[in-house]
């Protein structure tokens, strides 16, 4: 018996036809083509959600698939425009040395995310980046610094799994270690869940990169005045960048203070209090913190456009 999520089921209305001595059913080719298009769109193929949604599909190994036209023998009834990001890729090894797409410097794979994070945060803050030879987009991938990569974070109990089609995806990255500041690897830019976005067809939250959170909130959830809704406490904790991390990235204490003031970002003490409250888990309702978009982000959006 084949089991699959009901959201992937699409009703069809066949017609009965007599074929020789047997009665069989027939479906119009246009109807089947339309259903395939609808089913493909249901997987949300233009966002990172497709990585998890596609796992809902049952795997069938059968010589009759894909179907073929009776006359020509050509394959039919399949998705022909699958994004290149979904094509299987050979994962890099931890020992591989690769060039940064932003500045050209070479690093071992495990250190590329930490290096790229420096380019990303400088771009997000509109801070000078003298080594960059390529502009960083508004919502870059944390692994490679380019846009267009699909990355999905899934959580099961206390464990995290990061799935990505990025060429520089470090598949053996330890999520909790990567999300924690250290002197040798200060960058904590990791995939996080947006608590304001609707869940996917499979019920998983939307994944964004930590350093992209402010831009995401303003561009996706802000109103015409760049005001955004209240942010759940845990989401605020996940997206917060501590002073020591910014200092390691080359930002002065004054620059950090000005950026937080412009975007109404709470200080470390407030974030630590929210984190402690979430750990205890005994509050009747979740903490929320409002954040307001700033003129700096408005000007940035105009510059990127």
PDB file of C-alpha atoms in Angstrom:
ATOM      1  CA  UNK A   1       0.000   0.000   0.000  1.00  0.00           C
ATOM      2  CA  UNK A   2       1.320   3.428  -0.999  1.00  0.00           C
ATOM      3  CA  UNK A   3       0.944   6.114   1.667  1.00  0.00           C
ATOM      4  CA  UNK A   4       1.388   9.838   1.125  1.00  0.00           C
ATOM      5  CA  UNK A   5       0.201  13.182   2.488  1.00  0.00           C
ATOM      6  CA  UNK A   6      -3.363  14.034   1.492  1.00  0.00           C
ATOM      7  CA  UNK A   7      -2.245  17.487   0.377  1.00  0.00           C
ATOM      8  CA  UNK A   8      -0.523  15.762  -2.542  1.00  0.00           C
ATOM      9  CA  UNK A   9      -3.738  14.099  -3.749  1.00  0.00           C
ATOM     10  CA  UNK A  10      -5.582  15.605  -6.711  1.00  0.00           C
ATOM     11  CA  UNK A  11      -8.954  14.219  -7.853  1.00  0.00           C
ATOM     12  CA  UNK A  12      -9.416  13.168 -11.463  1.00  0.00           C
ATOM     13  CA  UNK A  13     -12.512  12.211 -13.424  1.00  0.00           C
ATOM     14  CA  UNK A  14     -11.784   9.488 -15.972  1.00  0.00           C
ATOM     15  CA  UNK A  15     -14.137   8.310 -18.667  1.00  0.00           C
ATOM     16  CA  UNK A  16     -14.876   4.647 -19.245  1.00  0.00           C
ATOM     17  CA  UNK A  17     -13.959   3.249 -22.629  1.00  0.00           C
ATOM     18  CA  UNK A  18     -14.321  -0.166 -24.204  1.00  0.00           C
ATOM     19  CA  UNK A  19     -11.050  -1.586 -25.451  1.00  0.00           C
ATOM     20  CA  UNK A  20     -11.355  -4.939 -27.187  1.00  0.00           C
ATOM     21  CA  UNK A  21     -13.149  -7.117 -24.654  1.00  0.00           C
ATOM     22  CA  UNK A  22     -12.115  -5.027 -21.663  1.00  0.00           C
ATOM     23  CA  UNK A  23     -13.476  -1.901 -20.053  1.00  0.00           C
ATOM     24  CA  UNK A  24     -10.845   0.583 -18.998  1.00  0.00           C
ATOM     25  CA  UNK A  25     -10.626   4.267 -18.153  1.00  0.00           C
ATOM     26  CA  UNK A  26      -9.172   7.226 -19.983  1.00  0.00           C
ATOM     27  CA  UNK A  27      -7.884  10.626 -18.855  1.00  0.00           C
ATOM     28  CA  UNK A  28      -7.407  13.657 -21.057  1.00  0.00           C
ATOM     29  CA  UNK A  29      -3.753  14.586 -21.559  1.00  0.00           C
ATOM     30  CA  UNK A  30      -4.471  18.253 -20.825  1.00  0.00           C
ATOM     31  CA  UNK A  31      -6.075  17.338 -17.500  1.00  0.00           C
ATOM     32  CA  UNK A  32      -3.064  15.272 -16.471  1.00  0.00           C
ATOM     33  CA  UNK A  33      -0.649  17.997 -17.529  1.00  0.00           C
ATOM     34  CA  UNK A  34      -2.557  20.584 -15.492  1.00  0.00           C
ATOM     35  CA  UNK A  35      -2.607  18.319 -12.445  1.00  0.00           C
ATOM     36  CA  UNK A  36       1.145  17.803 -12.674  1.00  0.00           C
ATOM     37  CA  UNK A  37       1.635  21.572 -12.794  1.00  0.00           C
ATOM     38  CA  UNK A  38      -0.606  22.073  -9.761  1.00  0.00           C
ATOM     39  CA  UNK A  39       1.133  19.315  -7.821  1.00  0.00           C
ATOM     40  CA  UNK A  40       4.544  20.774  -8.617  1.00  0.00           C
ATOM     41  CA  UNK A  41       3.480  24.252  -7.501  1.00  0.00           C
ATOM     42  CA  UNK A  42       2.157  22.747  -4.263  1.00  0.00           C
ATOM     43  CA  UNK A  43       5.750  21.784  -3.425  1.00  0.00           C
ATOM     44  CA  UNK A  44       6.744  25.488  -3.529  1.00  0.00           C
ATOM     45  CA  UNK A  45       9.657  24.940  -5.941  1.00  0.00           C
ATOM     46  CA  UNK A  46      10.792  28.583  -5.919  1.00  0.00           C
ATOM     47  CA  UNK A  47      11.714  28.625  -2.227  1.00  0.00           C
ATOM     48  CA  UNK A  48      13.795  26.574   0.182  1.00  0.00           C
ATOM     49  CA  UNK A  49      10.581  24.904   1.370  1.00  0.00           C
ATOM     50  CA  UNK A  50      10.776  22.559  -1.610  1.00  0.00           C
ATOM     51  CA  UNK A  51      13.666  20.716   0.069  1.00  0.00           C
ATOM     52  CA  UNK A  52      11.403  19.484   2.849  1.00  0.00           C
ATOM     53  CA  UNK A  53       8.182  19.335   0.852  1.00  0.00           C
ATOM     54  CA  UNK A  54       9.728  17.057  -1.728  1.00  0.00           C
ATOM     55  CA  UNK A  55      10.520  14.552   0.997  1.00  0.00           C
ATOM     56  CA  UNK A  56       6.771  13.989   1.339  1.00  0.00           C
ATOM     57  CA  UNK A  57       6.684  12.405  -2.103  1.00  0.00           C
ATOM     58  CA  UNK A  58       6.611   8.606  -2.138  1.00  0.00           C
ATOM     59  CA  UNK A  59       9.456   6.919  -3.973  1.00  0.00           C
ATOM     60  CA  UNK A  60       8.361   4.399  -6.561  1.00  0.00           C
ATOM     61  CA  UNK A  61      10.773   2.162  -8.434  1.00  0.00           C
ATOM     62  CA  UNK A  62       8.965   0.841 -11.470  1.00  0.00           C
ATOM     63  CA  UNK A  63      10.051   0.283 -15.061  1.00  0.00           C
ATOM     64  CA  UNK A  64       6.761   1.790 -16.258  1.00  0.00           C
ATOM     65  CA  UNK A  65       7.759   5.241 -14.942  1.00  0.00           C
ATOM     66  CA  UNK A  66       7.975   7.757 -16.358  1.00  0.00           C
ATOM     67  CA  UNK A  67       5.111   7.117 -18.745  1.00  0.00           C
ATOM     68  CA  UNK A  68       5.868   7.173 -22.459  1.00  0.00           C
ATOM     69  CA  UNK A  69       3.793   8.135 -25.451  1.00  0.00           C
ATOM     70  CA  UNK A  70       2.460   5.078 -27.247  1.00  0.00           C
ATOM     71  CA  UNK A  71       3.344   6.379 -30.676  1.00  0.00           C
ATOM     72  CA  UNK A  72       6.712   8.103 -30.245  1.00  0.00           C
ATOM     73  CA  UNK A  73       7.938   6.435 -27.065  1.00  0.00           C
ATOM     74  CA  UNK A  74       8.922   9.836 -25.653  1.00  0.00           C
ATOM     75  CA  UNK A  75       8.702  10.394 -21.913  1.00  0.00           C
ATOM     76  CA  UNK A  76       5.582  12.236 -20.808  1.00  0.00           C
ATOM     77  CA  UNK A  77       3.760  13.399 -17.683  1.00  0.00           C
ATOM     78  CA  UNK A  78       6.824  14.580 -15.784  1.00  0.00           C
ATOM     79  CA  UNK A  79       8.203  17.891 -14.538  1.00  0.00           C
ATOM     80  CA  UNK A  80      10.606  19.147 -17.167  1.00  0.00           C
ATOM     81  CA  UNK A  81      11.678  22.489 -15.666  1.00  0.00           C
ATOM     82  CA  UNK A  82      13.158  21.293 -12.377  1.00  0.00           C
ATOM     83  CA  UNK A  83      15.366  24.085 -10.939  1.00  0.00           C
ATOM     84  CA  UNK A  84      19.112  23.389 -11.173  1.00  0.00           C
ATOM     85  CA  UNK A  85      19.280  23.848  -7.395  1.00  0.00           C
ATOM     86  CA  UNK A  86      17.399  20.569  -6.960  1.00  0.00           C
ATOM     87  CA  UNK A  87      19.788  18.522  -9.065  1.00  0.00           C
ATOM     88  CA  UNK A  88      21.870  16.067  -6.999  1.00  0.00           C
ATOM     89  CA  UNK A  89      25.337  17.431  -6.262  1.00  0.00           C
ATOM     90  CA  UNK A  90      28.534  15.918  -4.989  1.00  0.00           C
ATOM     91  CA  UNK A  91      29.184  17.363  -1.529  1.00  0.00           C
ATOM     92  CA  UNK A  92      32.558  18.893  -0.772  1.00  0.00           C
ATOM     93  CA  UNK A  93      34.787  17.428   1.912  1.00  0.00           C
ATOM     94  CA  UNK A  94      36.033  19.262   4.985  1.00  0.00           C
ATOM     95  CA  UNK A  95      39.590  19.199   3.626  1.00  0.00           C
ATOM     96  CA  UNK A  96      38.645  20.869   0.331  1.00  0.00           C
ATOM     97  CA  UNK A  97      40.081  24.353  -0.226  1.00  0.00           C
ATOM     98  CA  UNK A  98      37.674  26.611  -2.104  1.00  0.00           C
ATOM     99  CA  UNK A  99      37.632  30.260  -3.252  1.00  0.00           C
ATOM    100  CA  UNK A 100      35.289  32.846  -1.791  1.00  0.00           C
ATOM    101  CA  UNK A 101      32.815  34.020  -4.425  1.00  0.00           C
ATOM    102  CA  UNK A 102      32.900  37.534  -2.944  1.00  0.00           C
ATOM    103  CA  UNK A 103      36.626  38.265  -2.646  1.00  0.00           C
ATOM    104  CA  UNK A 104      38.445  35.291  -4.184  1.00  0.00           C
ATOM    105  CA  UNK A 105      40.414  34.323  -1.075  1.00  0.00           C
ATOM    106  CA  UNK A 106      40.694  30.601  -0.451  1.00  0.00           C
ATOM    107  CA  UNK A 107      39.652  28.729   2.674  1.00  0.00           C
ATOM    108  CA  UNK A 108      38.926  25.211   3.767  1.00  0.00           C
ATOM    109  CA  UNK A 109      35.245  24.382   3.560  1.00  0.00           C
ATOM    110  CA  UNK A 110      34.571  24.443   7.347  1.00  0.00           C
ATOM    111  CA  UNK A 111      35.848  28.047   7.559  1.00  0.00           C
ATOM    112  CA  UNK A 112      34.033  29.434   4.507  1.00  0.00           C
ATOM    113  CA  UNK A 113      30.767  30.174   6.337  1.00  0.00           C
ATOM    114  CA  UNK A 114      32.689  32.108   8.991  1.00  0.00           C
ATOM    115  CA  UNK A 115      34.553  34.088   6.327  1.00  0.00           C
ATOM    116  CA  UNK A 116      31.476  34.765   4.194  1.00  0.00           C
ATOM    117  CA  UNK A 117      29.664  35.999   7.288  1.00  0.00           C
ATOM    118  CA  UNK A 118      32.049  38.955   7.422  1.00  0.00           C
ATOM    119  CA  UNK A 119      31.075  39.998   3.893  1.00  0.00           C
ATOM    120  CA  UNK A 120      27.373  39.504   4.602  1.00  0.00           C
ATOM    121  CA  UNK A 121      27.210  41.511   7.816  1.00  0.00           C
ATOM    122  CA  UNK A 122      29.193  44.381   6.291  1.00  0.00           C
ATOM    123  CA  UNK A 123      26.805  44.460   3.363  1.00  0.00           C
ATOM    124  CA  UNK A 124      23.762  44.376   5.640  1.00  0.00           C
ATOM    125  CA  UNK A 125      25.185  47.262   7.700  1.00  0.00           C
ATOM    126  CA  UNK A 126      26.329  49.173   4.597  1.00  0.00           C
ATOM    127  CA  UNK A 127      29.827  49.129   6.044  1.00  0.00           C
ATOM    128  CA  UNK A 128      32.929  49.325   3.795  1.00  0.00           C
ATOM    129  CA  UNK A 129      34.284  45.965   2.649  1.00  0.00           C
ATOM    130  CA  UNK A 130      37.568  46.692   0.848  1.00  0.00           C
ATOM    131  CA  UNK A 131      38.301  43.056  -0.045  1.00  0.00           C
ATOM    132  CA  UNK A 132      34.967  42.421  -1.776  1.00  0.00           C
ATOM    133  CA  UNK A 133      35.082  42.367  -5.569  1.00  0.00           C
ATOM    134  CA  UNK A 134      31.469  41.217  -5.985  1.00  0.00           C
ATOM    135  CA  UNK A 135      28.424  42.913  -4.469  1.00  0.00           C
ATOM    136  CA  UNK A 136      26.468  40.941  -1.871  1.00  0.00           C
ATOM    137  CA  UNK A 137      22.702  40.721  -2.439  1.00  0.00           C
ATOM    138  CA  UNK A 138      20.028  41.522   0.147  1.00  0.00           C
ATOM    139  CA  UNK A 139      19.408  37.912   1.226  1.00  0.00           C
ATOM    140  CA  UNK A 140      22.598  35.961   0.557  1.00  0.00           C
ATOM    141  CA  UNK A 141      23.317  32.346   1.353  1.00  0.00           C
ATOM    142  CA  UNK A 142      25.416  32.026   4.496  1.00  0.00           C
ATOM    143  CA  UNK A 143      27.506  29.227   3.031  1.00  0.00           C
ATOM    144  CA  UNK A 144      28.657  30.966  -0.168  1.00  0.00           C
ATOM    145  CA  UNK A 145      27.489  34.604  -0.060  1.00  0.00           C
ATOM    146  CA  UNK A 146      25.444  34.356  -3.254  1.00  0.00           C
ATOM    147  CA  UNK A 147      21.685  34.501  -3.653  1.00  0.00           C
ATOM    148  CA  UNK A 148      19.471  31.719  -4.957  1.00  0.00           C
ATOM    149  CA  UNK A 149      20.659  28.793  -2.824  1.00  0.00           C
ATOM    150  CA  UNK A 150      18.005  26.636  -1.143  1.00  0.00           C
ATOM    151  CA  UNK A 151      18.691  25.901   2.519  1.00  0.00           C
ATOM    152  CA  UNK A 152      16.254  24.293   4.956  1.00  0.00           C
ATOM    153  CA  UNK A 153      16.538  23.922   8.734  1.00  0.00           C
ATOM    154  CA  UNK A 154      14.589  21.145  10.419  1.00  0.00           C
ATOM    155  CA  UNK A 155      14.400  20.523  14.142  1.00  0.00           C
ATOM    156  CA  UNK A 156      13.673  17.196  15.781  1.00  0.00           C
ATOM    157  CA  UNK A 157      13.659  17.305  19.561  1.00  0.00           C
ATOM    158  CA  UNK A 158      16.929  18.936  20.558  1.00  0.00           C
ATOM    159  CA  UNK A 159      18.733  18.193  17.296  1.00  0.00           C
ATOM    160  CA  UNK A 160      18.973  20.334  14.163  1.00  0.00           C
ATOM    161  CA  UNK A 161      19.498  19.319  10.552  1.00  0.00           C
ATOM    162  CA  UNK A 162      20.503  21.671   7.748  1.00  0.00           C
ATOM    163  CA  UNK A 163      19.702  20.611   4.195  1.00  0.00           C
ATOM    164  CA  UNK A 164      21.046  22.738   1.359  1.00  0.00           C
ATOM    165  CA  UNK A 165      21.672  22.670  -2.372  1.00  0.00           C
ATOM    166  CA  UNK A 166      24.449  25.262  -2.061  1.00  0.00           C
ATOM    167  CA  UNK A 167      27.734  24.295  -3.727  1.00  0.00           C
ATOM    168  CA  UNK A 168      29.515  25.208  -0.479  1.00  0.00           C
ATOM    169  CA  UNK A 169      27.136  23.424   1.884  1.00  0.00           C
ATOM    170  CA  UNK A 170      29.152  22.008   4.783  1.00  0.00           C
ATOM    171  CA  UNK A 171      27.054  18.896   5.346  1.00  0.00           C
ATOM    172  CA  UNK A 172      28.837  17.812   8.538  1.00  0.00           C
ATOM    173  CA  UNK A 173      28.537  21.214  10.214  1.00  0.00           C
ATOM    174  CA  UNK A 174      27.567  20.954  13.869  1.00  0.00           C
ATOM    175  CA  UNK A 175      24.662  23.373  14.109  1.00  0.00           C
ATOM    176  CA  UNK A 176      24.855  24.203  17.812  1.00  0.00           C
ATOM    177  CA  UNK A 177      28.604  24.802  17.621  1.00  0.00           C
ATOM    178  CA  UNK A 178      28.231  26.976  14.509  1.00  0.00           C
ATOM    179  CA  UNK A 179      25.569  29.074  16.251  1.00  0.00           C
ATOM    180  CA  UNK A 180      27.882  29.773  19.195  1.00  0.00           C
ATOM    181  CA  UNK A 181      30.525  32.511  19.233  1.00  0.00           C
ATOM    182  CA  UNK A 182      34.176  31.538  19.569  1.00  0.00           C
ATOM    183  CA  UNK A 183      37.397  33.477  19.162  1.00  0.00           C
ATOM    184  CA  UNK A 184      38.528  31.341  16.217  1.00  0.00           C
ATOM    185  CA  UNK A 185      35.128  31.327  14.491  1.00  0.00           C
ATOM    186  CA  UNK A 186      33.137  34.359  15.673  1.00  0.00           C
ATOM    187  CA  UNK A 187      30.449  34.210  12.974  1.00  0.00           C
ATOM    188  CA  UNK A 188      27.139  32.779  14.218  1.00  0.00           C
ATOM    189  CA  UNK A 189      25.298  33.217  10.917  1.00  0.00           C
ATOM    190  CA  UNK A 190      23.270  30.007  10.726  1.00  0.00           C
ATOM    191  CA  UNK A 191      19.861  29.100   9.299  1.00  0.00           C
ATOM    192  CA  UNK A 192      17.006  29.969  11.669  1.00  0.00           C
ATOM    193  CA  UNK A 193      13.228  29.752  11.497  1.00  0.00           C
ATOM    194  CA  UNK A 194      11.098  32.831  10.880  1.00  0.00           C
ATOM    195  CA  UNK A 195       8.291  32.749  13.421  1.00  0.00           C
ATOM    196  CA  UNK A 196       6.170  35.174  11.381  1.00  0.00           C
ATOM    197  CA  UNK A 197       6.106  33.349   8.041  1.00  0.00           C
ATOM    198  CA  UNK A 198       3.407  30.736   7.359  1.00  0.00           C
ATOM    199  CA  UNK A 199       4.513  27.114   7.431  1.00  0.00           C
ATOM    200  CA  UNK A 200       5.003  25.093   4.268  1.00  0.00           C
ATOM    201  CA  UNK A 201       2.745  22.388   2.862  1.00  0.00           C
ATOM    202  CA  UNK A 202       4.661  19.882   4.986  1.00  0.00           C
ATOM    203  CA  UNK A 203       4.153  21.997   8.123  1.00  0.00           C
ATOM    204  CA  UNK A 204       7.764  23.165   8.441  1.00  0.00           C
ATOM    205  CA  UNK A 205       8.623  26.799   9.296  1.00  0.00           C
ATOM    206  CA  UNK A 206      10.286  29.136   6.804  1.00  0.00           C
ATOM    207  CA  UNK A 207      14.086  29.102   6.955  1.00  0.00           C
ATOM    208  CA  UNK A 208      16.141  32.295   6.743  1.00  0.00           C
ATOM    209  CA  UNK A 209      19.760  33.093   7.550  1.00  0.00           C
ATOM    210  CA  UNK A 210      20.397  34.835  10.857  1.00  0.00           C
ATOM    211  CA  UNK A 211      22.260  37.825   9.397  1.00  0.00           C
ATOM    212  CA  UNK A 212      19.419  38.343   6.892  1.00  0.00           C
ATOM    213  CA  UNK A 213      16.734  38.513   9.581  1.00  0.00           C
ATOM    214  CA  UNK A 214      16.357  42.303   9.830  1.00  0.00           C
ATOM    215  CA  UNK A 215      16.114  42.694   6.056  1.00  0.00           C
ATOM    216  CA  UNK A 216      13.693  39.767   5.863  1.00  0.00           C
ATOM    217  CA  UNK A 217      11.447  41.223   8.554  1.00  0.00           C
ATOM    218  CA  UNK A 218      11.279  44.623   6.888  1.00  0.00           C
ATOM    219  CA  UNK A 219      10.875  43.374   3.317  1.00  0.00           C
ATOM    220  CA  UNK A 220       8.520  40.457   4.037  1.00  0.00           C
ATOM    221  CA  UNK A 221       6.587  41.573   7.114  1.00  0.00           C
ATOM    222  CA  UNK A 222       6.908  45.361   7.239  1.00  0.00           C
ATOM    223  CA  UNK A 223       4.100  47.723   6.317  1.00  0.00           C
ATOM    224  CA  UNK A 224       4.361  50.834   4.142  1.00  0.00           C
ATOM    225  CA  UNK A 225       6.057  52.640   7.027  1.00  0.00           C
ATOM    226  CA  UNK A 226       8.611  49.843   7.528  1.00  0.00           C
ATOM    227  CA  UNK A 227       6.887  48.839  10.776  1.00  0.00           C
ATOM    228  CA  UNK A 228       6.845  45.126  11.573  1.00  0.00           C
ATOM    229  CA  UNK A 229       4.692  43.071  13.960  1.00  0.00           C
ATOM    230  CA  UNK A 230       5.865  42.034  17.415  1.00  0.00           C
ATOM    231  CA  UNK A 231       8.556  39.386  17.285  1.00  0.00           C
ATOM    232  CA  UNK A 232       8.246  36.226  19.416  1.00  0.00           C
ATOM    233  CA  UNK A 233      10.917  36.066  22.093  1.00  0.00           C
ATOM    234  CA  UNK A 234      12.739  32.984  20.819  1.00  0.00           C
ATOM    235  CA  UNK A 235      12.930  34.414  17.311  1.00  0.00           C
ATOM    236  CA  UNK A 236      14.487  37.571  18.750  1.00  0.00           C
ATOM    237  CA  UNK A 237      17.050  35.444  20.590  1.00  0.00           C
ATOM    238  CA  UNK A 238      17.847  33.446  17.448  1.00  0.00           C
ATOM    239  CA  UNK A 239      18.478  36.531  15.302  1.00  0.00           C
ATOM    240  CA  UNK A 240      20.426  38.550  17.897  1.00  0.00           C
ATOM    241  CA  UNK A 241      24.116  39.340  17.248  1.00  0.00           C
ATOM    242  CA  UNK A 242      26.167  39.988  20.391  1.00  0.00           C
ATOM    243  CA  UNK A 243      28.664  42.824  20.765  1.00  0.00           C
ATOM    244  CA  UNK A 244      31.666  40.510  20.957  1.00  0.00           C
ATOM    245  CA  UNK A 245      30.731  38.986  17.605  1.00  0.00           C
ATOM    246  CA  UNK A 246      30.369  42.384  15.977  1.00  0.00           C
ATOM    247  CA  UNK A 247      33.688  43.477  17.490  1.00  0.00           C
ATOM    248  CA  UNK A 248      35.372  40.392  16.023  1.00  0.00           C
ATOM    249  CA  UNK A 249      33.880  41.361  12.649  1.00  0.00           C
ATOM    250  CA  UNK A 250      35.510  44.789  12.901  1.00  0.00           C
ATOM    251  CA  UNK A 251      32.631  46.923  14.189  1.00  0.00           C
ATOM    252  CA  UNK A 252      33.277  49.449  16.942  1.00  0.00           C
ATOM    253  CA  UNK A 253      31.104  49.648  20.036  1.00  0.00           C
ATOM    254  CA  UNK A 254      29.720  52.962  18.761  1.00  0.00           C
ATOM    255  CA  UNK A 255      28.747  51.440  15.404  1.00  0.00           C
ATOM    256  CA  UNK A 256      26.976  48.594  17.183  1.00  0.00           C
ATOM    257  CA  UNK A 257      25.135  50.986  19.488  1.00  0.00           C
ATOM    258  CA  UNK A 258      24.019  53.190  16.592  1.00  0.00           C
ATOM    259  CA  UNK A 259      22.797  50.220  14.561  1.00  0.00           C
ATOM    260  CA  UNK A 260      20.789  48.879  17.491  1.00  0.00           C
ATOM    261  CA  UNK A 261      19.298  52.282  18.177  1.00  0.00           C
ATOM    262  CA  UNK A 262      18.305  52.765  14.537  1.00  0.00           C
ATOM    263  CA  UNK A 263      16.564  49.379  14.449  1.00  0.00           C
ATOM    264  CA  UNK A 264      15.276  49.352  18.044  1.00  0.00           C
ATOM    265  CA  UNK A 265      17.209  46.185  18.829  1.00  0.00           C
ATOM    266  CA  UNK A 266      17.358  45.421  22.575  1.00  0.00           C
ATOM    267  CA  UNK A 267      20.649  45.143  24.405  1.00  0.00           C
ATOM    268  CA  UNK A 268      22.321  41.924  25.495  1.00  0.00           C
ATOM    269  CA  UNK A 269      20.818  41.985  28.982  1.00  0.00           C
ATOM    270  CA  UNK A 270      17.285  42.043  27.569  1.00  0.00           C
ATOM    271  CA  UNK A 271      18.064  39.228  25.146  1.00  0.00           C
ATOM    272  CA  UNK A 272      19.644  37.130  27.902  1.00  0.00           C
ATOM    273  CA  UNK A 273      16.512  37.616  30.010  1.00  0.00           C
ATOM    274  CA  UNK A 274      14.304  36.452  27.133  1.00  0.00           C
ATOM    275  CA  UNK A 275      16.548  33.446  26.519  1.00  0.00           C
ATOM    276  CA  UNK A 276      16.483  32.495  30.190  1.00  0.00           C
ATOM    277  CA  UNK A 277      12.706  32.816  30.239  1.00  0.00           C
ATOM    278  CA  UNK A 278      12.416  30.565  27.197  1.00  0.00           C
ATOM    279  CA  UNK A 279      14.682  27.988  28.807  1.00  0.00           C
ATOM    280  CA  UNK A 280      12.560  27.853  31.914  1.00  0.00           C
ATOM    281  CA  UNK A 281       9.450  27.546  29.784  1.00  0.00           C
ATOM    282  CA  UNK A 282       7.079  28.385  32.619  1.00  0.00           C
ATOM    283  CA  UNK A 283       5.681  31.659  31.403  1.00  0.00           C
ATOM    284  CA  UNK A 284       2.003  31.788  30.534  1.00  0.00           C
ATOM    285  CA  UNK A 285       2.648  33.510  27.243  1.00  0.00           C
ATOM    286  CA  UNK A 286       5.706  34.037  25.075  1.00  0.00           C
ATOM    287  CA  UNK A 287       7.809  37.174  25.255  1.00  0.00           C
ATOM    288  CA  UNK A 288       7.553  39.548  22.320  1.00  0.00           C
ATOM    289  CA  UNK A 289       9.728  42.424  21.247  1.00  0.00           C
ATOM    290  CA  UNK A 290       8.864  45.008  18.604  1.00  0.00           C
ATOM    291  CA  UNK A 291      11.462  46.052  16.050  1.00  0.00           C
ATOM    292  CA  UNK A 292      11.101  49.005  13.731  1.00  0.00           C
ATOM    293  CA  UNK A 293      12.649  49.383  10.291  1.00  0.00           C
ATOM    294  CA  UNK A 294      15.123  52.205   9.917  1.00  0.00           C
ATOM    295  CA  UNK A 295      15.959  54.712   7.208  1.00  0.00           C
ATOM    296  CA  UNK A 296      19.218  52.866   6.649  1.00  0.00           C
ATOM    297  CA  UNK A 297      17.359  49.782   5.484  1.00  0.00           C
ATOM    298  CA  UNK A 298      15.023  51.842   3.327  1.00  0.00           C
ATOM    299  CA  UNK A 299      18.006  53.384   1.570  1.00  0.00           C
ATOM    300  CA  UNK A 300      19.619  49.983   1.238  1.00  0.00           C
ATOM    301  CA  UNK A 301      16.582  48.519  -0.480  1.00  0.00           C
ATOM    302  CA  UNK A 302      16.646  51.411  -2.913  1.00  0.00           C
ATOM    303  CA  UNK A 303      20.356  50.929  -3.553  1.00  0.00           C
ATOM    304  CA  UNK A 304      19.970  47.219  -4.236  1.00  0.00           C
ATOM    305  CA  UNK A 305      16.981  47.765  -6.507  1.00  0.00           C
TER     306      UNK A 305
END
